[in-house]
Coordinates of C-alpha atoms in Angstrom, one line a residue:
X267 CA 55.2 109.8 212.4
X268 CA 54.4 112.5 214.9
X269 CA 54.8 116.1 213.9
X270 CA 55.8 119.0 216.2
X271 CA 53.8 121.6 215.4
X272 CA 56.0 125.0 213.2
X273 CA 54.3 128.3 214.6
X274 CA 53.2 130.6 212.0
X275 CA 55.5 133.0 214.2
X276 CA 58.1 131.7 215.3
X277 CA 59.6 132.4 219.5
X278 CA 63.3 133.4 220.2
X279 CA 63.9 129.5 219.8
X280 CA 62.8 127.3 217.2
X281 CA 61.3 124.6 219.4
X282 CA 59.4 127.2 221.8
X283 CA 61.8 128.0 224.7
X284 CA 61.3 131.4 226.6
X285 CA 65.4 132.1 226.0
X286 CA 67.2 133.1 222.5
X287 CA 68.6 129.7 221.5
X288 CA 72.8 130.6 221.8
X289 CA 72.8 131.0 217.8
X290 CA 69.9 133.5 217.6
X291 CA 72.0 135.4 220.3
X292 CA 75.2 135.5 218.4
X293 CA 73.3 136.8 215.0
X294 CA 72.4 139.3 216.9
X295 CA 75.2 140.6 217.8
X296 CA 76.3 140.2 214.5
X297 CA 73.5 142.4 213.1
X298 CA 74.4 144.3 215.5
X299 CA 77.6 145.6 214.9
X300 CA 76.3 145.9 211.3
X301 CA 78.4 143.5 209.4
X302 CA 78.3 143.1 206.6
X303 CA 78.3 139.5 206.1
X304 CA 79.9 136.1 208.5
X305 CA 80.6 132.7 208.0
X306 CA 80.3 129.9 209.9
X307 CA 82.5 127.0 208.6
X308 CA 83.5 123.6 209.8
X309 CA 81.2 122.6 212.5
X310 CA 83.7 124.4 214.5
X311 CA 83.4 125.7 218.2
X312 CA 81.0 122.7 218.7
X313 CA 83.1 120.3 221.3
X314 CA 81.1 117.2 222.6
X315 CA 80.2 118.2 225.9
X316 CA 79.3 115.8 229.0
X317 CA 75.3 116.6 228.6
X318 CA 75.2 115.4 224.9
X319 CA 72.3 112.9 224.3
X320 CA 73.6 109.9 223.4
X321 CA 71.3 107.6 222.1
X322 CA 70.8 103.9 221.0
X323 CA 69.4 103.7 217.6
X324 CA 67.9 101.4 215.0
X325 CA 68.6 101.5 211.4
X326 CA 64.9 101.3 210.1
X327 CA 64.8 102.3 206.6
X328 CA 67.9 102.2 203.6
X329 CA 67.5 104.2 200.1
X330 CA 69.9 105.1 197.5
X331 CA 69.5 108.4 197.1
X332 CA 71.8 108.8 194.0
X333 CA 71.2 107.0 190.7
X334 CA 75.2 106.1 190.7
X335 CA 74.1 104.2 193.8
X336 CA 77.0 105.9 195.7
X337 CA 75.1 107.8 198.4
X338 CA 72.4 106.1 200.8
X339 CA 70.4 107.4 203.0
X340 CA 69.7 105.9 206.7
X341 CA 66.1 106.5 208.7
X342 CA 67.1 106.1 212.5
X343 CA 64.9 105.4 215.5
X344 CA 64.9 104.5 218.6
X345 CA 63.7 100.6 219.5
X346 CA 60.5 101.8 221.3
X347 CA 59.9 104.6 218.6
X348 CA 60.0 107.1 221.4
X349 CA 60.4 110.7 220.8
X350 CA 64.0 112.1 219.9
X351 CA 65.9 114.7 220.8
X352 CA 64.4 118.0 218.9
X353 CA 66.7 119.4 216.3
X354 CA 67.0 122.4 214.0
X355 CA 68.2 122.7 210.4
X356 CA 72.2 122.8 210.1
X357 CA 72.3 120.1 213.1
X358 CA 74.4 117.0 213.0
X359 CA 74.9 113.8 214.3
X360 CA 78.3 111.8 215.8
X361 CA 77.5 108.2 214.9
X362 CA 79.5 105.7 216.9
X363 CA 80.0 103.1 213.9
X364 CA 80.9 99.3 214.7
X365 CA 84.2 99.5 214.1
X366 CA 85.2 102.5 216.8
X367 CA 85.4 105.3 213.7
X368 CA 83.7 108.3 215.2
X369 CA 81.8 110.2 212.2
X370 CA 79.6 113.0 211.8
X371 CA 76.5 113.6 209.4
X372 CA 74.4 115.9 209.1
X373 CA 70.6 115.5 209.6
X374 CA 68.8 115.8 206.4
X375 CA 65.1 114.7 207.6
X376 CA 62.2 116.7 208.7
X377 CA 62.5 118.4 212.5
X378 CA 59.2 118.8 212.6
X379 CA 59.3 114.7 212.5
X380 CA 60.2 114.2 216.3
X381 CA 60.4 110.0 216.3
X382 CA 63.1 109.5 213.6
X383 CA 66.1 110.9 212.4
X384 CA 67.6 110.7 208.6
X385 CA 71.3 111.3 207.8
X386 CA 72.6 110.4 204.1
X387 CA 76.4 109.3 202.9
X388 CA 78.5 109.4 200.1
X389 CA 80.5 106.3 199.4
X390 CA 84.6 108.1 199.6
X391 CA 86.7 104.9 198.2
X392 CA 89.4 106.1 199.3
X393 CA 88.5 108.1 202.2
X394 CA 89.2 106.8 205.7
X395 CA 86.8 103.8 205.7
X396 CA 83.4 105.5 207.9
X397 CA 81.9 105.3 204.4
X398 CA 82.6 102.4 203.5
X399 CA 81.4 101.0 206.6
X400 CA 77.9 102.9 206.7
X401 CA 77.2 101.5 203.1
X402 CA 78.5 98.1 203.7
X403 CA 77.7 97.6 207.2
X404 CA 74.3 98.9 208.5
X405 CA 71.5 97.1 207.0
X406 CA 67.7 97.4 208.4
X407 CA 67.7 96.6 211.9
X408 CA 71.6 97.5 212.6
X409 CA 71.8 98.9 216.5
X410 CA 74.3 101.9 216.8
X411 CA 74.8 104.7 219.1
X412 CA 74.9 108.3 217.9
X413 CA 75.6 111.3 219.9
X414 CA 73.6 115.1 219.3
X415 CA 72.0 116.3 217.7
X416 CA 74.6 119.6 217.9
X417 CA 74.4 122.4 215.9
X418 CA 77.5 124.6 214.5
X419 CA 75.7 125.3 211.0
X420 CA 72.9 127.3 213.0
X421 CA 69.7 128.5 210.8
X422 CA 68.5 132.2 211.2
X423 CA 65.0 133.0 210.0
X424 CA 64.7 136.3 208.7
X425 CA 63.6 138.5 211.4
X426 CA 63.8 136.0 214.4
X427 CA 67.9 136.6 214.2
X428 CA 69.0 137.8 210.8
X429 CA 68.8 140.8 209.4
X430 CA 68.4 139.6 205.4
X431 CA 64.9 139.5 204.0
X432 CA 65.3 136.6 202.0
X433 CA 67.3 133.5 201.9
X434 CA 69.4 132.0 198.7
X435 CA 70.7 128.7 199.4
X436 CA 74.0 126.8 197.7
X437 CA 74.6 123.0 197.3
X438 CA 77.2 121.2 196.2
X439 CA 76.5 117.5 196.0
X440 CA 76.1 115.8 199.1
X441 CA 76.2 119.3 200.6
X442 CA 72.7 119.4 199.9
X443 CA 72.1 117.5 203.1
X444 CA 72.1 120.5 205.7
X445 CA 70.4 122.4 203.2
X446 CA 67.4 120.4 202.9
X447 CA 66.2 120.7 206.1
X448 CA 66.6 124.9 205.6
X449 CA 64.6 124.8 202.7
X450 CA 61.6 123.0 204.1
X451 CA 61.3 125.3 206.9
X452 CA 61.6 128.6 204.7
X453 CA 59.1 126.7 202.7
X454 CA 56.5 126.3 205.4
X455 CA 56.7 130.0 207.1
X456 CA 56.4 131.4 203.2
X457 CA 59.8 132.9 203.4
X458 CA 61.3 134.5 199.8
X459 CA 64.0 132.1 198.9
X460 CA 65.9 130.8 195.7
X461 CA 68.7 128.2 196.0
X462 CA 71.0 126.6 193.4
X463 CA 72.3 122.8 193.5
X464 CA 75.5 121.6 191.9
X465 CA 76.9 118.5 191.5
X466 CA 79.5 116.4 188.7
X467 CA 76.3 115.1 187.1
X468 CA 72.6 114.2 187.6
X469 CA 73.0 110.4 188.2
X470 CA 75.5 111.8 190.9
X471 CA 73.4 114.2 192.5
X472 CA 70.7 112.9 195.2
X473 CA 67.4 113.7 196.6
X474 CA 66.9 115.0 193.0
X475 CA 62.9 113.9 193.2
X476 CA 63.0 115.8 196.8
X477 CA 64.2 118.9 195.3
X478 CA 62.0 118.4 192.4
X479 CA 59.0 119.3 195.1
X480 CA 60.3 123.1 195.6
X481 CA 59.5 124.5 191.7
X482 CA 61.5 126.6 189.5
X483 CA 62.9 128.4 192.9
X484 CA 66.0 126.0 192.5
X485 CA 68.3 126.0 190.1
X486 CA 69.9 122.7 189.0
X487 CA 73.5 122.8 187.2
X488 CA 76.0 120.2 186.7
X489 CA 79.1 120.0 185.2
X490 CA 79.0 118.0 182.7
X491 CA 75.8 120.3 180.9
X492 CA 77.1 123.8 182.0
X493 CA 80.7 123.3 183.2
X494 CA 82.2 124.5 186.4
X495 CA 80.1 127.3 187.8
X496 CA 81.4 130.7 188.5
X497 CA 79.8 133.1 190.9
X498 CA 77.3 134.9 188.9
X499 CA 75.8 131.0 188.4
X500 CA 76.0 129.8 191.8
X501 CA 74.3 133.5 193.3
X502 CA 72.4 134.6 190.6
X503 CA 70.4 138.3 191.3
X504 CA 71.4 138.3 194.8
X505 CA 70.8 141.8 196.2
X506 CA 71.2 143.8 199.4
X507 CA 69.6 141.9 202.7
X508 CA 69.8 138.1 201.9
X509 CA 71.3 135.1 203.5
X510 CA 73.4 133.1 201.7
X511 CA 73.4 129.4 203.3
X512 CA 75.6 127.4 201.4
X513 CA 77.2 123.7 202.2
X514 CA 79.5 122.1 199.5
X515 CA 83.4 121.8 198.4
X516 CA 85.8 124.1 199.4
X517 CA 86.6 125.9 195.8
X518 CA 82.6 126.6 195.5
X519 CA 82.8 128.0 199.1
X520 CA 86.2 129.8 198.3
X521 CA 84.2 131.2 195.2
X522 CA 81.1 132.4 196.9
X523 CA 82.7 133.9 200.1
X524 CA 85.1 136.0 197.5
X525 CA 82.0 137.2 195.6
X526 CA 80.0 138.1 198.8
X527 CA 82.9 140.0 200.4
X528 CA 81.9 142.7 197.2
X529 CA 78.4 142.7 198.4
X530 CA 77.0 145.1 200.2
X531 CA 74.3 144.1 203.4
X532 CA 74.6 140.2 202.3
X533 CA 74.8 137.4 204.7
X534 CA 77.3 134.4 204.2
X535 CA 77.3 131.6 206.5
X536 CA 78.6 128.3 205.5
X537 CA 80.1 124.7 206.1
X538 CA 82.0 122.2 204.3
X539 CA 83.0 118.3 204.9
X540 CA 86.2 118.6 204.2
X541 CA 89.5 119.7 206.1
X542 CA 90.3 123.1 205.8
X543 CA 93.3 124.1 203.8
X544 CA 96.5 124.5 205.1
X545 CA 97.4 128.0 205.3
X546 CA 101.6 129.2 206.4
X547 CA 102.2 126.0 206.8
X548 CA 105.9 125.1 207.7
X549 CA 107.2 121.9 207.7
X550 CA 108.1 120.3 210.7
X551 CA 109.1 116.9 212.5
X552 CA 107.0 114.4 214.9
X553 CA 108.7 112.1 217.0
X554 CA 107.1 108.9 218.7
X555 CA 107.7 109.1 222.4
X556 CA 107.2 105.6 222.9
X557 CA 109.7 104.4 219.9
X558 CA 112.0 107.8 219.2
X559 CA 110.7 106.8 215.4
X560 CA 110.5 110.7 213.7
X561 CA 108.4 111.8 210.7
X562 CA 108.5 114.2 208.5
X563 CA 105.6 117.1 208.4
X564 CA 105.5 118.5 204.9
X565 CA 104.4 122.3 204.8
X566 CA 101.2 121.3 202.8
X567 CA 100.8 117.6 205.2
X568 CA 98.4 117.7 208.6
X569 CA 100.0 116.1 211.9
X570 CA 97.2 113.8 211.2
X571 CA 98.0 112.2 208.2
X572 CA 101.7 111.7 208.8
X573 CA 100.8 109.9 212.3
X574 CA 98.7 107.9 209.7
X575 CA 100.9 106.9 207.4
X576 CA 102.7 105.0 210.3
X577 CA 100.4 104.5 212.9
X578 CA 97.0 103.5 210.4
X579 CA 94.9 102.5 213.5
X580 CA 95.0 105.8 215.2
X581 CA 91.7 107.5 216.0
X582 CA 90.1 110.4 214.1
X583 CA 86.8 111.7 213.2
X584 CA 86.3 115.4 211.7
X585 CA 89.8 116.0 210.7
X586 CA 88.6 119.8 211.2
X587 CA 89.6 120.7 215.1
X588 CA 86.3 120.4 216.8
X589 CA 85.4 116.3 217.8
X590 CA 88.9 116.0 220.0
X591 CA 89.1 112.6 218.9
X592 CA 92.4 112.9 217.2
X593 CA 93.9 114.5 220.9
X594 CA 97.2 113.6 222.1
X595 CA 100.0 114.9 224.7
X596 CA 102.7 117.6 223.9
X597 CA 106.0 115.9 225.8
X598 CA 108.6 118.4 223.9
X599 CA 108.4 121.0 221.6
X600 CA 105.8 124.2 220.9
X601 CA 102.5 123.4 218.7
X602 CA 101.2 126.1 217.0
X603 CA 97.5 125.6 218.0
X604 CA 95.1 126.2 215.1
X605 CA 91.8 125.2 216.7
X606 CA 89.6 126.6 219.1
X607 CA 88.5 123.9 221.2
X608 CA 90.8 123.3 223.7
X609 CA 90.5 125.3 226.8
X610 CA 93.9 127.2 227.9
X611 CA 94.0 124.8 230.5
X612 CA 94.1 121.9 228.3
X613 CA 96.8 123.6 226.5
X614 CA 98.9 124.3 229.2
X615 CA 98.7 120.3 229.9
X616 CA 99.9 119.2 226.0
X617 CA 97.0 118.6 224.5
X618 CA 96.9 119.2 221.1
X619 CA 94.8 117.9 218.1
X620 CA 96.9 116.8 215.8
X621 CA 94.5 117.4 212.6
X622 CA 94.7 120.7 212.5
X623 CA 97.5 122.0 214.9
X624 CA 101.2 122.2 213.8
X625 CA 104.2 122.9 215.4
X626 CA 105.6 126.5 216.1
X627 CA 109.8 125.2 216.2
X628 CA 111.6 122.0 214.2
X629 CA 110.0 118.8 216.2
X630 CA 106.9 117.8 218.6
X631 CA 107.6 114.9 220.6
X632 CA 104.6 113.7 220.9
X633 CA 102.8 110.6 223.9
X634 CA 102.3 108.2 221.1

C-alpha cells in the first residue's frame, strides 16, 4: 500500500493545505468563546453537495471482525488501484448498494493508506435491509459506487484546533469504527490519550486484536463481566483540558454528555448511528396526495416510519436529517422543520425530510 507521509507537526490541515480545513476553523471559534465543552452529533450539517467524489469501487478484501460473525469488514479500491480521495479520522462514506439503499459508514482504515478504503457493518436483522445486503451481497470482487469521503465527526489535534491537552476516547460496539482511525493518529504524533470500549460481550465486540495493539491505555468492559456502565466507568480520571471523542448508542452518549456538562474546561464531541430521539413530539396526520389515503403520526413515531409502514419501498438512508434522501413536497399543511439542511429556499418550495421533520398543525398533505 502507499502511505502518505503524518508530519511530526502537523499544518492548519491534516493533509498539508495552506488554509484551516472548515473544522479546524470552527474549533476555533469554539475555543474561542471559551466553551466549555460542544458536541457534534449525527453526521449533521453535512448535505451531499454537487463536487462530492463519487467513486467506482471494488470490494477486495472480506473479514469478520466479530467472533459472533455479525459484523464484517469491507477493504475498497479502486479497479486500477489508483490513489483515493484523502480522508481524515471521523469521515464517512455514502455507499450506493445494489439494490438503490443509500447508506453511510464510517471509514475505519488507515488515512495515511491513500489506495484503499475500509468501512465495517453490523448485521441489524431487523433494521431496514442495507445490512443485510452488505453481508449477503458484496463478495470479493463486487463493483459499487460510493460517494465522500465527508466529514461531520471532524478530529481536532490538541493544539492544531482544540484547546484540551489530551484526548479520552469512548466506544460502544460498532462505534468503535470512527474511533479507530482517532486513535492511530494520536498514536503516531505521541499524543496523551486513554479510551474505553464497551460492547454486550467480547465475542460481540470487533477489532478486539486491533485494539489489543494500543496497551493498557484502553479499557475494555462489557456487560455481561461488569454490567451497564455508568459515567465514572466510561470517563474514568478525566480532568480539566481533554477531548472526549466518543461514538456509540444513544443512552452511553446521553450518559456522558450529562457527566461532562459538570466538568469544567472538558471537550465533548460525539456521533451516534442511530436516529435521534423524538423530543415535543405531537402527534399528527399525513395524507397521500396521490390516493387521499391518511396516516396516523404518533407523538413518539417519525414521518418516516409511518410513510413506511404503507409505502415499504420509499427511499431513505440516514434517518437523521442530513443525506436528503427521504425529501418530499409540502402540498398543504405547516411542517415543523427539525433539520438543518434545507436551504430557506428549499423550504419555502415544500420540501421537507420526512425523517426527522413533523408537522406544526393536525395534517401534512404530502406529493406522495
Amino acid at each position: 500500500m502507499t502511505l502518505r507521509p503524518v508530519p511530526e507537526q502537523l499544518p492548519a490541515d491534516l493533509f498539508g493545505k495552506p488554509s484551516h480545513d472548515r473544522a479546524i476553523k470552527v474549533l476555533d471559534a469554539v475555543a474561542s468563546t471559551r466553551m466549555r465543552w460542544t458536541t457534534i452529533v449525527n453526521r449533521k450539517d453535512l448535505t451531499p453537495r454537487a463536487d462530492d467524489h463519487r467513486l467506482a469501487l471494488v470490494v477486495t478484501e472480506r473479514r469478520i471482525e466479530a467472533h459472533d460473525q455479525d459484523v464484517v469488514s469491507l477493504l475498497l479500491q479502486a479497479p486500477d488501484q489508483r490513489e483515493l480521495p484523502p480522508w481524515r479520522p471521523g469521515a464517512h462514506l455514502d455507499l450506493e448498494l445494489p439494490s438503490g439503499r443509500l447508506r453511510q459508514y464510517s471509514l475505519c482504515g488507515d488515512p495515511a493508506d491513500s489506495r484503499t478504503y475500509r468501512v465495517a457493518v453490523r448485521r441489524i436483522p431487523d433494521g431496514g435491509g442495507g445490512s443485510n445486503e452488505v453481508h449477503d451481497e458484496l463478495p470479493v470482487g463486487s463493483k459499487l459506487v460510493v460517494r465522500g469521503p465527508r466529514n461531520a465527526f471532524p478530529f481536532a489535534v490538541p493544539g492544531h484546533g482544540s484547546p484540551a491537552t489530551r484526548l479520552h476516547f469512548v466506544a460502544g460496539g460498532i462505534g468503535i469504527t470512527p474511533i479507530l482511525p482517532m486513535v492511530r493518529l494520536a498514536v503516531r504524533l505521541g499524543l496523551d490519550w486513554s479510551m474505553v470500549y464497551t460492547g454486550r460481550s467480547r465475542d460481540t465486540i470487533p477489532f478486539l486484536d486491533e485494539i489489543a495493539t494500543f496497551g493498557d491505555r484502553v479499557t475494555v468492559r462489557t456487560d455481561d463481566e461488569h454490567g451497564l456502565p455508568d459515567a465514572s466507568a466510561l470517563l474514568p480520571g478525566i480532568s480539566t483540558d481533554t477531548a472526549v471523542y466518543c461514538c456509540g448508542p444513544v443512552p452511553m452518549i446521553t450518559t456522558i454528555a450529562d457527566a461532562v456538562r459538570e466538568m469544567s474546561g472538558v471537550e465533548l464531541h460525539s456521533e451516534r448511528f442511530s436516529p435521534p430521539p423524538i423530543v415535543n413530539g405531537r402527534p399528527f396526520e399525513i395524507e397521500f396526495a396521490s390516493t387521499g389515503e391518511v396516516v396516523e403520526v404518533p407523538a413518539d413515531q417519525s414521518a418516516l416510519d409511518a410513510v413506511l409502514a404503507q409505502r415499504p419501498d420509499r427511499p431513505y438512508s440516514c434517518r437523521q436529517g442530513f443525506c436528503r434522501t427521504c425529501k418530499v413536497r409540502v402540498l398543504a399543511g405547516e411542517p415543523e422543520h427539525r433539520e438543518t439542511v434545507l436551504t430557506p429556499a428549499e423550504h419555502d418550495a415544500g420540501a421537507m425530510l420526512i425523517c426527522v421533520s413533523r408537522c406544526a398543525g393536525g395534517r401534512l398533505v404530502l406529493d406522495l
